[in-house]
Coordinates of C-alpha atoms in Angstrom, one line a residue:
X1 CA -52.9 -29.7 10.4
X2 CA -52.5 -33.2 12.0
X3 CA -48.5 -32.9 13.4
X4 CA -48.5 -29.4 15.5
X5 CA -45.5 -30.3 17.1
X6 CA -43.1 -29.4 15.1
X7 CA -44.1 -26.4 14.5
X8 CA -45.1 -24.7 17.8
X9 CA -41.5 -26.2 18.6
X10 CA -40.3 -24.0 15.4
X11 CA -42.5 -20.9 15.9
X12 CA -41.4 -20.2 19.0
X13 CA -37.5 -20.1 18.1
X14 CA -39.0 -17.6 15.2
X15 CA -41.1 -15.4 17.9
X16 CA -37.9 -15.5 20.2
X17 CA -35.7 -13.6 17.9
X18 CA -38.3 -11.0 16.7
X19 CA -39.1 -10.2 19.8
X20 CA -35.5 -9.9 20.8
X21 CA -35.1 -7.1 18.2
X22 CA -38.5 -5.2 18.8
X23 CA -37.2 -5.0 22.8
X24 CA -33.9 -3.7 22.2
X25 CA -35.3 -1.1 20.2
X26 CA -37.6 0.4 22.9
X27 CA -35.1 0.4 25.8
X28 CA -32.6 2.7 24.1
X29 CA -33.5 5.7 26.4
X30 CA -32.3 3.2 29.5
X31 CA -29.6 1.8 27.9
X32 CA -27.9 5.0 27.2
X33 CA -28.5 6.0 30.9
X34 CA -27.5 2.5 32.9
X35 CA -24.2 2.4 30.4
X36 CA -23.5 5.8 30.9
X37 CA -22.9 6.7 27.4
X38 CA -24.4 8.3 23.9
X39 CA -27.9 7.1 21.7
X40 CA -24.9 6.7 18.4
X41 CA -23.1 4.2 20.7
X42 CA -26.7 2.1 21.1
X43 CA -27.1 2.6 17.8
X44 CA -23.6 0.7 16.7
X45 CA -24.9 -2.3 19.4
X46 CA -28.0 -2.5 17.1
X47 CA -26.6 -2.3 14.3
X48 CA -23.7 -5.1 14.6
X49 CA -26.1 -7.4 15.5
X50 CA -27.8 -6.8 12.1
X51 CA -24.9 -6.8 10.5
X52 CA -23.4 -10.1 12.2
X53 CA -26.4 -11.8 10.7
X54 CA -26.5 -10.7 7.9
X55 CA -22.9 -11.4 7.3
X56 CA -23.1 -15.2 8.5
X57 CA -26.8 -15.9 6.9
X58 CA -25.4 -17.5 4.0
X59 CA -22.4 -19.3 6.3
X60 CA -25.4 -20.6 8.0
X61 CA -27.4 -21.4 5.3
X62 CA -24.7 -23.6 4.1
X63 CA -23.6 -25.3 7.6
X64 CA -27.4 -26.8 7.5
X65 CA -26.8 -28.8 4.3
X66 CA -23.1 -30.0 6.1
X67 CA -24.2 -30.6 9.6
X68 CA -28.0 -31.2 9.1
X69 CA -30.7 -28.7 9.5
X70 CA -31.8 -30.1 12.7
X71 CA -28.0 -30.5 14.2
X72 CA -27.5 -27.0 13.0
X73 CA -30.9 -25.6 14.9
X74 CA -30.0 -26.9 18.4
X75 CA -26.0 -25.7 18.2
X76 CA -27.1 -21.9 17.0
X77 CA -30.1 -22.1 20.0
X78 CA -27.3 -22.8 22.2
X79 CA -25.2 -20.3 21.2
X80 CA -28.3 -17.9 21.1
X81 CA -28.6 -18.7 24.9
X82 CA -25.5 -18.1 26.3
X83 CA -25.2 -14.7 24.1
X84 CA -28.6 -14.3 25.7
X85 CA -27.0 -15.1 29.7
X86 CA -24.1 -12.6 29.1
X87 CA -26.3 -10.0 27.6
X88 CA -28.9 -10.7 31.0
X89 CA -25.4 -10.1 32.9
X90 CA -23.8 -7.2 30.8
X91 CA -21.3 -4.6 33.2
X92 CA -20.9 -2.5 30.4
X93 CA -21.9 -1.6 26.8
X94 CA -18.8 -3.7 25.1
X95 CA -19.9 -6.8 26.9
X96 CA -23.6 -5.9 25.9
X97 CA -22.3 -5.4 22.4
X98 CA -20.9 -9.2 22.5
X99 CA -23.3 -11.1 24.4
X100 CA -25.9 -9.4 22.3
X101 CA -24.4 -8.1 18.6
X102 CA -22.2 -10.4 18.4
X103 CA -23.2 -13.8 20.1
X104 CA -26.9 -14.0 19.8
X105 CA -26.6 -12.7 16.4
X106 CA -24.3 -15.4 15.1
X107 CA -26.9 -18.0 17.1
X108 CA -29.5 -16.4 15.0
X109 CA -28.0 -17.0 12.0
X110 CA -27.5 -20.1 12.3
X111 CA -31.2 -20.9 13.8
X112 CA -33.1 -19.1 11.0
X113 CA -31.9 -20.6 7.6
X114 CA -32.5 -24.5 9.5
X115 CA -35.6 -23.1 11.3
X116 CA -37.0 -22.3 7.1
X117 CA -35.4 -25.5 5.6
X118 CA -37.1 -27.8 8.7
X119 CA -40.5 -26.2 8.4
X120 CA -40.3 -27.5 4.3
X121 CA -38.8 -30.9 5.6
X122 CA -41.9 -31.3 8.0
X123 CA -44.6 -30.0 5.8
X124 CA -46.0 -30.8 3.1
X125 CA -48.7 -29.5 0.4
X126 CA -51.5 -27.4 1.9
X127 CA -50.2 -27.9 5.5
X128 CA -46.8 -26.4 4.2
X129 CA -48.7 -23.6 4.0
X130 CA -50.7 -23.5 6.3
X131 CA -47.2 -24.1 8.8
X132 CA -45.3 -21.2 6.8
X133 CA -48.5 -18.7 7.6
X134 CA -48.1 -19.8 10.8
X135 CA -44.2 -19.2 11.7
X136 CA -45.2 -15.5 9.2
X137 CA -47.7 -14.8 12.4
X138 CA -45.5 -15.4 14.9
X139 CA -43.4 -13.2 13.5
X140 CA -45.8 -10.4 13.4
X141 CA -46.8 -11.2 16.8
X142 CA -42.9 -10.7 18.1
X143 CA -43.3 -7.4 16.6
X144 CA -46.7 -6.8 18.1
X145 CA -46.2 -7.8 21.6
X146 CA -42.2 -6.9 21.5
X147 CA -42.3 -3.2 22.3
X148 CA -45.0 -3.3 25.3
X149 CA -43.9 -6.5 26.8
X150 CA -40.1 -5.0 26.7
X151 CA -41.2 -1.3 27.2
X152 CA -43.1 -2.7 30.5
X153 CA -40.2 -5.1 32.0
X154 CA -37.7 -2.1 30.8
X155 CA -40.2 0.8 32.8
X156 CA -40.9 -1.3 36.1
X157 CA -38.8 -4.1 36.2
X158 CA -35.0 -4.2 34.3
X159 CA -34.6 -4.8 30.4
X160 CA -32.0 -7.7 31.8
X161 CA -35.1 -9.7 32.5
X162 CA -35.6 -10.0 29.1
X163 CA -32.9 -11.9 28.1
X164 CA -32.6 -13.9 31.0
X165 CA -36.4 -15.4 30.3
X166 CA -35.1 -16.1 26.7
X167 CA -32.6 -18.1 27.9
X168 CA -35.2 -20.1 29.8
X169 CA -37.3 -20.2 26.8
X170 CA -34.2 -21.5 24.6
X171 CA -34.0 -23.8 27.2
X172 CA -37.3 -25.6 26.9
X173 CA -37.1 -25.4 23.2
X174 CA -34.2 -27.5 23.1
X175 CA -36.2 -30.1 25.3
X176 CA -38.2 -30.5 22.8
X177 CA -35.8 -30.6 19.9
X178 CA -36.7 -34.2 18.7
X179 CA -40.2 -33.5 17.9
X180 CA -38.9 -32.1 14.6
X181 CA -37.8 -34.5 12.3
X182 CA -35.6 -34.1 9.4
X183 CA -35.2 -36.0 6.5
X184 CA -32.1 -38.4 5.3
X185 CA -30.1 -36.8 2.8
X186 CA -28.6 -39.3 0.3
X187 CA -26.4 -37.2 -2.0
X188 CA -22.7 -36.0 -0.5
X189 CA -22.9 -33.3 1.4
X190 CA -21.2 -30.0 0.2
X191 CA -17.7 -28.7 2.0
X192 CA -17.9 -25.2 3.3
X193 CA -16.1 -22.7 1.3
X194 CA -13.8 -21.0 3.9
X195 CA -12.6 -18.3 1.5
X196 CA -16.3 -17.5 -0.4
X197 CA -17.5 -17.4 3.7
X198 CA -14.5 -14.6 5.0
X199 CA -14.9 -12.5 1.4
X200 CA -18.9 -12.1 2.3
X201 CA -18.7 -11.3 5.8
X202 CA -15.6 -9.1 5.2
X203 CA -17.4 -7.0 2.1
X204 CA -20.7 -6.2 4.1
X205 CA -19.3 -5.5 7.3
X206 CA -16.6 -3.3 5.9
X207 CA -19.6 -1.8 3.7
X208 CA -21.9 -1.3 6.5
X209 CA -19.5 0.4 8.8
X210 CA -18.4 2.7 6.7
X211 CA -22.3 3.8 6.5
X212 CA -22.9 3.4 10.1
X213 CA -19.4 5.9 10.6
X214 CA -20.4 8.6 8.2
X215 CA -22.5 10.1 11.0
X216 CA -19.0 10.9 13.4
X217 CA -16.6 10.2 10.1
X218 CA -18.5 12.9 7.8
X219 CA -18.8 11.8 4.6
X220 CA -16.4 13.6 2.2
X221 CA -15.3 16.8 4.5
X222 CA -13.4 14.8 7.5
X223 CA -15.4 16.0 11.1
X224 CA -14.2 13.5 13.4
X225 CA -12.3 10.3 12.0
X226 CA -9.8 8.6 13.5
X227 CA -7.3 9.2 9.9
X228 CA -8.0 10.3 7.1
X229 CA -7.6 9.7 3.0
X230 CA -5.5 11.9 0.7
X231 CA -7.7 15.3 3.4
X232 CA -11.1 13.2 2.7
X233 CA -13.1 11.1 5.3
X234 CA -12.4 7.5 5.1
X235 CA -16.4 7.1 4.8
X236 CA -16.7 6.5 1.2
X237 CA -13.0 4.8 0.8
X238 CA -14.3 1.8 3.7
X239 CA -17.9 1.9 1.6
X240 CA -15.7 1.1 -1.8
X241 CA -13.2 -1.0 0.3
X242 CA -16.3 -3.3 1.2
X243 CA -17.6 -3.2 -2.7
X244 CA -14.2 -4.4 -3.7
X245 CA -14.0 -7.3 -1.6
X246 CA -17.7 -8.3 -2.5
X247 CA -16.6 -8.2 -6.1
X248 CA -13.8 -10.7 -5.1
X249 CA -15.9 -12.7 -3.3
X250 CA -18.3 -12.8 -6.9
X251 CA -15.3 -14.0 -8.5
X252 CA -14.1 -16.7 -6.4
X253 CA -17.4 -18.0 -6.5
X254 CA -17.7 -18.3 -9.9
X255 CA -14.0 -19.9 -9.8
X256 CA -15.5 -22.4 -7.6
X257 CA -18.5 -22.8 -9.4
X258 CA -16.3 -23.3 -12.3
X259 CA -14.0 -26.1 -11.1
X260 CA -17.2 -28.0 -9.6
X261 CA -16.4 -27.3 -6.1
X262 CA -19.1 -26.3 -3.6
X263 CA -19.5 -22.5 -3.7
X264 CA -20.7 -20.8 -0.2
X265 CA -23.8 -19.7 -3.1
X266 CA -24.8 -20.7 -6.0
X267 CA -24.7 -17.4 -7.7
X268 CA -26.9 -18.5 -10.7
X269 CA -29.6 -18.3 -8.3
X270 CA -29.7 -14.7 -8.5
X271 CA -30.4 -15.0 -12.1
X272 CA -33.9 -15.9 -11.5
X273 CA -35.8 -12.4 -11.7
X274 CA -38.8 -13.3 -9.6
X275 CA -35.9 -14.5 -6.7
X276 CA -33.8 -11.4 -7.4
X277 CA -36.5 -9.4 -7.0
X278 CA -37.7 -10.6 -3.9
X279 CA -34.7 -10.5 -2.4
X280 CA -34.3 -6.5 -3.1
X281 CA -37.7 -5.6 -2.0
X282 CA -37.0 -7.6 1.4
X283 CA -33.6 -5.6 2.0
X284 CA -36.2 -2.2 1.0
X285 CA -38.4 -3.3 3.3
X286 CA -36.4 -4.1 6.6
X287 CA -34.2 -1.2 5.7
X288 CA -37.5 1.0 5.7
X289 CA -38.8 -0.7 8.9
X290 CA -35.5 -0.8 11.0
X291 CA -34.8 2.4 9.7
X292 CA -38.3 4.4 11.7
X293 CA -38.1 1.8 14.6
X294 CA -35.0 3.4 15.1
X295 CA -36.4 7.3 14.3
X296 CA -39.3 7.0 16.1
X297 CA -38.2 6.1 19.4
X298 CA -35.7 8.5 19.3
X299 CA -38.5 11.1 19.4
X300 CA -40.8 9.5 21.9
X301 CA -38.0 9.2 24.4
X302 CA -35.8 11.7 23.6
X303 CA -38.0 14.6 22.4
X304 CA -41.0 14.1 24.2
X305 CA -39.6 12.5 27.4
X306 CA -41.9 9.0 27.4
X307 CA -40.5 5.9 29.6
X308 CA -40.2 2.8 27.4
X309 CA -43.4 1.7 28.8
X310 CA -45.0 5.0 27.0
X311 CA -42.7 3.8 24.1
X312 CA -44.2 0.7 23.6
X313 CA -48.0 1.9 24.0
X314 CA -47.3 4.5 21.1
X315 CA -46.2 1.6 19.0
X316 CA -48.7 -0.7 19.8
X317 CA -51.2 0.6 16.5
X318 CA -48.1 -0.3 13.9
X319 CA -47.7 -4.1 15.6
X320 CA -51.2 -4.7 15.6
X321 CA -52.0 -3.7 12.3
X322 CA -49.1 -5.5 10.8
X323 CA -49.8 -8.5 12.4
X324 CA -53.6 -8.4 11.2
X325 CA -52.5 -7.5 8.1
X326 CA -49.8 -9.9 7.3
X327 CA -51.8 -12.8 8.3
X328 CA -54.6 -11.5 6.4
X329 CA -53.0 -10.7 3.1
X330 CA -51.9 -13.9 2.0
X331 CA -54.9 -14.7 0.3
X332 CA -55.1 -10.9 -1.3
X333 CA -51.7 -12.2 -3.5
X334 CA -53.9 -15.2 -4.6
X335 CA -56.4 -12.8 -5.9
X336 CA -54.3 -9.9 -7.2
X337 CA -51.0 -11.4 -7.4
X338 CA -47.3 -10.6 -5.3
X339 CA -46.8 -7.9 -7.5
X340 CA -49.6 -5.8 -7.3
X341 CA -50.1 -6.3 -3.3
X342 CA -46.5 -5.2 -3.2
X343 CA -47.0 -1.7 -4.8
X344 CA -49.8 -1.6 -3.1
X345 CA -47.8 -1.6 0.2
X346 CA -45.3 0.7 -0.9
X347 CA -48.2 3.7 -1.8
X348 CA -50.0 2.4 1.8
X349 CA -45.8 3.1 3.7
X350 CA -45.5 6.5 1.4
X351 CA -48.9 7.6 2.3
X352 CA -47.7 6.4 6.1
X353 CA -44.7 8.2 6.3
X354 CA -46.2 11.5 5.3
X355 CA -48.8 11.6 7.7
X356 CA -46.0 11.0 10.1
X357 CA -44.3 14.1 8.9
X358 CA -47.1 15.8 10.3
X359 CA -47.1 14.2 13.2
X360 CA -43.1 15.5 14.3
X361 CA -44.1 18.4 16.7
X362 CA -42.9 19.5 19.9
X363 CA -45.9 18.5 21.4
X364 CA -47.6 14.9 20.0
X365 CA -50.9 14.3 18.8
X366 CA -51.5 11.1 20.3
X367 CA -54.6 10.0 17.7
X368 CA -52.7 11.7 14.4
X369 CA -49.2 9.4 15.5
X370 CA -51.9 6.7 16.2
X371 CA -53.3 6.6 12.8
X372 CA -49.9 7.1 11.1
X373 CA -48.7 4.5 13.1
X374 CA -51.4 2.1 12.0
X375 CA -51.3 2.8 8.5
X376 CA -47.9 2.4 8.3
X377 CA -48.5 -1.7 9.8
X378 CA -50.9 -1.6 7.3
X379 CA -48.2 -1.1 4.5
X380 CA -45.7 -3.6 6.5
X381 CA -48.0 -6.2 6.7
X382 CA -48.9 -6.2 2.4
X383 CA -45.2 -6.5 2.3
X384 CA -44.9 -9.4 4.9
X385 CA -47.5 -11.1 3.1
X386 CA -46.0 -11.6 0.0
X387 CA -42.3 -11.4 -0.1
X388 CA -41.4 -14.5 1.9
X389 CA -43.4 -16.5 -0.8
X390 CA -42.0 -15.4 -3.8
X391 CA -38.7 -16.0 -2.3
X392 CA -39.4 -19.7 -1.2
X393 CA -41.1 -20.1 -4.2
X394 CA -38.4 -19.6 -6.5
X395 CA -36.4 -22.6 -4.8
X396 CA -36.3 -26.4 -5.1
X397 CA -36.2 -29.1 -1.7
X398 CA -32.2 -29.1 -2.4
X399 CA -32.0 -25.5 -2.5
X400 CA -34.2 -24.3 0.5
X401 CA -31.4 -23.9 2.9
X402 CA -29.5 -21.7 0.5
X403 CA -32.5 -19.8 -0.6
X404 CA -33.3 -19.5 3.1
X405 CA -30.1 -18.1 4.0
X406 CA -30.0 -15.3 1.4
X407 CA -33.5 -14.6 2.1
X408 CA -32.4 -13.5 5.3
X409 CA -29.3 -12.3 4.2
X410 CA -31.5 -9.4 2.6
X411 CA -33.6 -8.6 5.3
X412 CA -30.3 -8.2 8.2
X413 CA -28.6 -6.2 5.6
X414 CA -31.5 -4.2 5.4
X415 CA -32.0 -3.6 9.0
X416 CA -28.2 -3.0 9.5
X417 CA -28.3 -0.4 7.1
X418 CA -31.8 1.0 8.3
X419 CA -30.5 1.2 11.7
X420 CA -27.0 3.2 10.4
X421 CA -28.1 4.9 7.0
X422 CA -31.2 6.4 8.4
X423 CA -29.4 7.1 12.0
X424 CA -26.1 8.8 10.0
X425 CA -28.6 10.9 8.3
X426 CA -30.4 11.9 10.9
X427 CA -26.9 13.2 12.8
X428 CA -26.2 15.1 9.9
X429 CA -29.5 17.1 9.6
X430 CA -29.4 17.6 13.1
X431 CA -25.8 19.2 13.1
X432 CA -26.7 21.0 9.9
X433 CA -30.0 22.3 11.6
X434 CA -28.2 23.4 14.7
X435 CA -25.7 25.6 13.1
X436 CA -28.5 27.2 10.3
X437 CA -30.6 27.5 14.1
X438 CA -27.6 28.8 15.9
X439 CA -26.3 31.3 13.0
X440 CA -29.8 32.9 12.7
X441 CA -31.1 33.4 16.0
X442 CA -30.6 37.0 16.3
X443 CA -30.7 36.1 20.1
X444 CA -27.0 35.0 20.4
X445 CA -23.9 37.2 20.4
X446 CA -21.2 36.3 18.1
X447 CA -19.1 34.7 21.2
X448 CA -21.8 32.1 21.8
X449 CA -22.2 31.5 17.9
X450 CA -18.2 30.8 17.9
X451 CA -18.2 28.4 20.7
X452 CA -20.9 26.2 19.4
X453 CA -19.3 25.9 16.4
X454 CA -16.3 25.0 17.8
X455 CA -18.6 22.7 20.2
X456 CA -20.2 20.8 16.9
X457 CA -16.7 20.1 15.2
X458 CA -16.3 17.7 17.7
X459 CA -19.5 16.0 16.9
X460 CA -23.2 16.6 17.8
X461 CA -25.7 14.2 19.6
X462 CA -28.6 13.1 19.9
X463 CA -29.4 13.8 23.3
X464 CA -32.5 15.4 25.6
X465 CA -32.9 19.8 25.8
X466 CA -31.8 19.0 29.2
X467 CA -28.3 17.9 29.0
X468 CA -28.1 20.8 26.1
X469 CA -29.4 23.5 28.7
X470 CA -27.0 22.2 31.4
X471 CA -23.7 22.0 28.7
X472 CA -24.7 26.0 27.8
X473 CA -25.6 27.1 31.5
X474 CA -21.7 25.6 32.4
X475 CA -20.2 27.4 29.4
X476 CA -21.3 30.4 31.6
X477 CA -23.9 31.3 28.7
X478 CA -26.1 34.2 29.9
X479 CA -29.7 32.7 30.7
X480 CA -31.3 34.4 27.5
X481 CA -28.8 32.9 25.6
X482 CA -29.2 29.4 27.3
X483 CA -32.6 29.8 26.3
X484 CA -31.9 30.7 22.4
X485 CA -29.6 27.8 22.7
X486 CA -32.0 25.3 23.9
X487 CA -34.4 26.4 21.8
X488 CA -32.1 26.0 18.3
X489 CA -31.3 22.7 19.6
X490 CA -35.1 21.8 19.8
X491 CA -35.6 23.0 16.4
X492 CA -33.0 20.8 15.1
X493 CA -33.9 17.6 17.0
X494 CA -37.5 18.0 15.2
X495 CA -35.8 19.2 11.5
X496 CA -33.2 16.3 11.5
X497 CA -36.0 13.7 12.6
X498 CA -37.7 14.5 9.8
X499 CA -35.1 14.7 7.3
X500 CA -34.4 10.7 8.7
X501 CA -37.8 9.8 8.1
X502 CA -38.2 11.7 4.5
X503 CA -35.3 9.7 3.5
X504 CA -37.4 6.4 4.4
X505 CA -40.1 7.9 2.3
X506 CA -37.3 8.2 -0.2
X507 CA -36.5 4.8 -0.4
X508 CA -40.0 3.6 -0.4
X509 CA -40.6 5.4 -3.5
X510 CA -37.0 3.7 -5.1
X511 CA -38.7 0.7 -3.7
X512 CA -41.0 0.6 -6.8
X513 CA -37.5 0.0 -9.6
X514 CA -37.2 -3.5 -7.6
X515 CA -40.7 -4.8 -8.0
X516 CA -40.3 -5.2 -11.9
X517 CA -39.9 -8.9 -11.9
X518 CA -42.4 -9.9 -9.0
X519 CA -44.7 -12.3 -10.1
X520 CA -48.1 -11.5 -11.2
X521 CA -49.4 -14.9 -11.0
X522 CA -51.8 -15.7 -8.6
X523 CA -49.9 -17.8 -6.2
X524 CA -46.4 -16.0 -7.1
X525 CA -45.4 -18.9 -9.0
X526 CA -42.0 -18.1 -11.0
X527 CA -41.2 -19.9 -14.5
X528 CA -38.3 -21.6 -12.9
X529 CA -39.1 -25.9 -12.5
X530 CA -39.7 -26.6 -9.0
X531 CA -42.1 -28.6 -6.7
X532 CA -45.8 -27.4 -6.4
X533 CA -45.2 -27.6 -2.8
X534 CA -43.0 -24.6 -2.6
X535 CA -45.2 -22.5 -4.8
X536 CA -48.0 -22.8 -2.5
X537 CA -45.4 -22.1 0.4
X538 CA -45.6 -18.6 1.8
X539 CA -42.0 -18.1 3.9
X540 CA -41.4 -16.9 7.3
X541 CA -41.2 -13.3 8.3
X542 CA -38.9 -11.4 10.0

């Protein structure tokens, strides 16, 4: 590598927003205390801001080949940063949920299709991929160093800390702006398609929060929604709302396509299987990924009582390991090809998640969570490795913006839904748990068993024995049935983790139907014409 500018310029915008995600996901225990309100509530915050960029990936994607990749960079850092100044500044959860969700997310999506397109632009050949290995480190050391550095700051200092050093970071990145060059385009640059942009964003969002409702909604039975459909919940009326307006939005871009206007995406890109197929294993993975790093710390802070410093430490084995491992594996495609190292990740994350099963007690075992914990990077990394690739791969120097953008598309739709399938789920068991607890323990008198049910119809959450304890002891619950109560609740917080975390394995194992058309060459090389730069040009990882 002779030009490292560029890319430390580059990496760093790539660190910053990994590391934004791994933080939020520690501090949930403090943000549901200093906002005064409920773990599903943190939940939505992390999910919109999934969902925001997955819904303007493609928007941004597109804006890079109007505006130029490098214009497009600095205007989505400095939106990142002042999402990143109000989220510092936050006086409540809503303006959290803004700065944060909404704000940073739309700067992200906007930074990470140009961040993917420039690193191409400045690279070429072997130092292409060399660069791409690079930004696919950094990635994995966001994740690595995200949940102790923001489990410390969170423990002994303020989470709010956080974000106001990114904005000093965004700052000196945009100091340095010009060290990235970007090349002259000579052919007319594409119009935006308005319509194909408000169909997309309208069809996932309206998709995703109808999953991320379910858990108060219910999902056919109505428990808590704000109206309901013909006596149903509205749950799986918004989910096919959201599928209709995606098939519009399939149309219209064929319309376009059609008429030779410029289509938000080019959909015969999906057509390539080795692209297609990338692109569903990246949504499996985040979904898988986002999915336990929103399980897990749920029952390190919540069930076993550990500050987000503690947090952190626990989740230290699964960074490291992934880190290692994603910066390792690259050359383990080369030898064994994308496909096979990809279902060799997916046994590694099956194997992972049942030794995690194990691990769900009321009382840890630090080493056994350890070792699942590490095996489970393990699986991550394999994954990292390879799936960036054969999505870059697959794409041409005109296309890489595009490409880039529904490469990360995939993986924020797979961590919105990770965060609110696996969350919903989890809700569910627990209230399902709770009342099979509550009806069996021989403990309670029928009194007690009719006002928790008549407690749960208004919605169960996810919250410390304590604040159970205290709701029973004010109900004027005798103190052997505070106890019983407690104690069913306990049981159910430990039976509805693990039903979240099955489901994970679940979808691991669905994982394999998608891996069909991954490449078994050795460099993940599709059939499709392209430049022998971008087959040699593992992508970025987020």
């Amino acid at each position: 590598m002779k030009h490292w500018r560029p890319l430390i310029v580059l990496g760093t915008a790539q660190f910053l927003m990994v590391l934004d995600t791994s933080v939020m996901n520690v501090s949930i225990s403090q943000l549901v205390e200093d906002f005064h309100t409920e773990v599903t509530t943190i939940q939505a915050v992390i999910t919109l801001y999934a969902l925001v960029m997955a819904a303007f990936m493609m928007i941004g994607g597109r804006l890079g080949d109007i505006l130029g990749r490098r214009r497009l960079f600095v205007l989505g850092l400095v939106v990142y940063g002042i999402g990143s100044a109000l989220t510092a500044l936050a006086p409540t959860v809503w303006v959290l949920a803004l700065g944060w969700s909404v704000i940073e997310g739309l700067g992200a999506a906007l930074v990470l299709p140009a961040m993917a397109a420039l690193v191409a632009e400045s690279y070429h050949g072997r130092e292409r991929a060399v660069a791409y290995g690079v930004i696919g480190g950094l990635a994995g050391a966001g994740i690595a160093v995200g949940p102790l550095l923001g489990g410390w700051v969170t423990t002994y200092l303020s989470w709010r800390l956080v974000f106001a050093g990114e904005v000093v970071v965004v700052a000196a990145i945009l100091c340095f702006h010009r060290v990235v060059a970007e090349s002259v385009r000579a052919d007319p640059r594409p119009r935006l398609d308005v319509v194909g942009a408000a169909l997309s964003a309208a069809g996932l969002g309206l998709g995703v929060l109808g999953v991320l409702q379910s858990s108060s909604w219910g999902w056919v039975q109505p428990r808590n929604p704000p109206f309901t459909v013909l006596g149903f919940a509205p749950t799986l009326f918004v989910i096919s709302a959201g599928a209709v307006v995606l098939a519009l939005f399939v149309h219209w871009e064929r319309r376009r396509d059609a008429h030779g206007a410029d289509p938000l995406v080019h959909l015969p890109l999906l057509s390539r299987p080795p692209l297609r197929s990338g692109l569903m294993t990246l949504l499996s993975q985040n979904l898988i990924l986002l999915g336990l790093f929103f399980t897990i710390p749920l029952y390190l802070q919540v069930v076993q009582g550990f500050d987000a410093f503690q947090t952190g430490l626990r989740l230290l084995p699964v960074s490291i390991t992934m880190l290692v491992t994603s910066m390792g594996a690259a050359r383990l495609g080369r030898v064994m090809g994308p496909r096979r190292v990809v279902r060799l990740a997916l046994v590694t994350l099956a194997a992972a998640i049942v030794w995690l099963l194990a691990t769900i007690e009321p009382v840890i075992d630090d080493a056994q969570f350890a070792g699942a914990m590490a095996l489970l990077g393990v699986g991550m990394g394999l994954l990292a490795s390879q799936l960036g690739n054969v999505v870059q791969s697959s794409a041409d120097e005109q296309e890489r913006s595009e490409v880039g953008g529904l490469q990360f598309t995939a993986q924020n739709l797979g961590s919105a839904l990770g965060t609110a399938l696996i969350g919903s789920l989890l809700i569910g068991a627990l209230a399902n748990a709770f009342t099979t607890h509550v009806e069996q323990n021989p403990s309670l008198s029928d009194e007690t068993r009719h006002q928790t049910a008549i407690a749960l119809e208004a919605g169960v959450k996810f919250v410390p024995t304590d604040q159970v304890r205290s709701a029973a002891e004010r109900a004027g619950l005798p103190p052997s049935e505070v106890d019983a109560v407690t104690d069913s609740y306990a049981s159910a917080q430990l039976d509805g983790l693990k039903t979240a975390i099955l489901a994970t394995g679940g979808i691991t194992l669905a994982g394999f139907l998608v891996t069909t058309h991954l490449p078994t060459a050795r460099t993940g090389r599709p059939k499709h014409p392209e430049s022998e730069d971008a087959a040699d040009a593992p992508g970025p990882v987020r």
